[in-house]
Amino acid sequence: MATRILEKLGHTVQVVNNGKAAFERAVSESFDLIVMDVQMPEMDGLEATAAIREAEASTGKHVPILAMTAHALKGDRERCLNAGMDGYVSKPIRVEELKKALAEIEHTAIPAVSSAGSDLPSLDAIGSLESLLDGVMGDRALLAEMAELWLKDSEVQMSQIRLGIEKADCLVIQRAAHALKGSVGTFQAAAAFQAAKELETVAKTGNLEAAKQLFATLALHIEDVRRALRALAKELAKS
């Protein structure tokens, strides 16, 4: 979803799966901008950024790095900037905030975007169509694509959580809940977001029994979001 939003803003995007791969690509290829997730395997975003800045010290280069994190805790911005990043946005991604952060890094004006209204009411488990369209600059096709992407991705993340519970692996549970929290927030699904956040927190403590109980609650909220997004996709397909 982040890729599609960045492409909508005019960027060509290449994606890697972890911080180590990000570092290797950054030092072997030329990029105008790096959008760096903070929580990643192999190397986290802070470690990858520090490694990139160390490698740049001998070349005089400085590729702008924008932190993207679902943490949004007090002090996170300072930690990201102290690691060598140039800007910071929190997930779920809000297009206006992302545009502002990119404009500050690139020293350009923030492009104006016309709002797209709708009289469709809130779809209960997610935000209203009007507010969701505001988040994607009024692009109905992009919103429909994001909904379809989430419906597929959420199945993968929920399967990962089930696997983590079966194998008593709280780290797997924590990582999948973290990813699910960041993606579901894009659709303003407050109840599902909170359930994923609580599961992530409990998994971090290693409390498997509590994680099982919270997963049952999360599954109910995720199913509500799925129903709402299917209804949303159907509405968008009419126009």
Coordinates of C-alpha atoms in Angstrom, one line a residue, residues 2-13 32-33 95 98-99 102 106 111 137 142:
A2 CA 2.9 2.3 0.8
T3 CA 4.3 1.6 -2.7
R4 CA 1.1 2.5 -4.4
I5 CA 0.8 5.8 -2.5
L6 CA 4.4 6.7 -3.3
E7 CA 3.8 5.9 -7.0
K8 CA 0.7 8.1 -6.9
L9 CA 2.9 10.9 -5.7
G10 CA 5.2 10.4 -8.7
H11 CA 7.9 8.2 -7.4
T12 CA 9.3 5.0 -8.9
V13 CA 9.7 2.5 -6.1
D32 CA 17.0 9.9 -4.7
L33 CA 15.2 8.8 -1.5
V95 CA -1.0 11.0 2.4
L98 CA 3.7 11.9 3.8
K99 CA 3.6 14.7 1.2
L102 CA 8.7 14.5 1.5
E106 CA 13.2 17.5 -1.0
P111 CA 1.3 19.8 -4.1
M137 CA -6.1 12.0 -2.8
L142 CA -6.2 3.3 -5.8

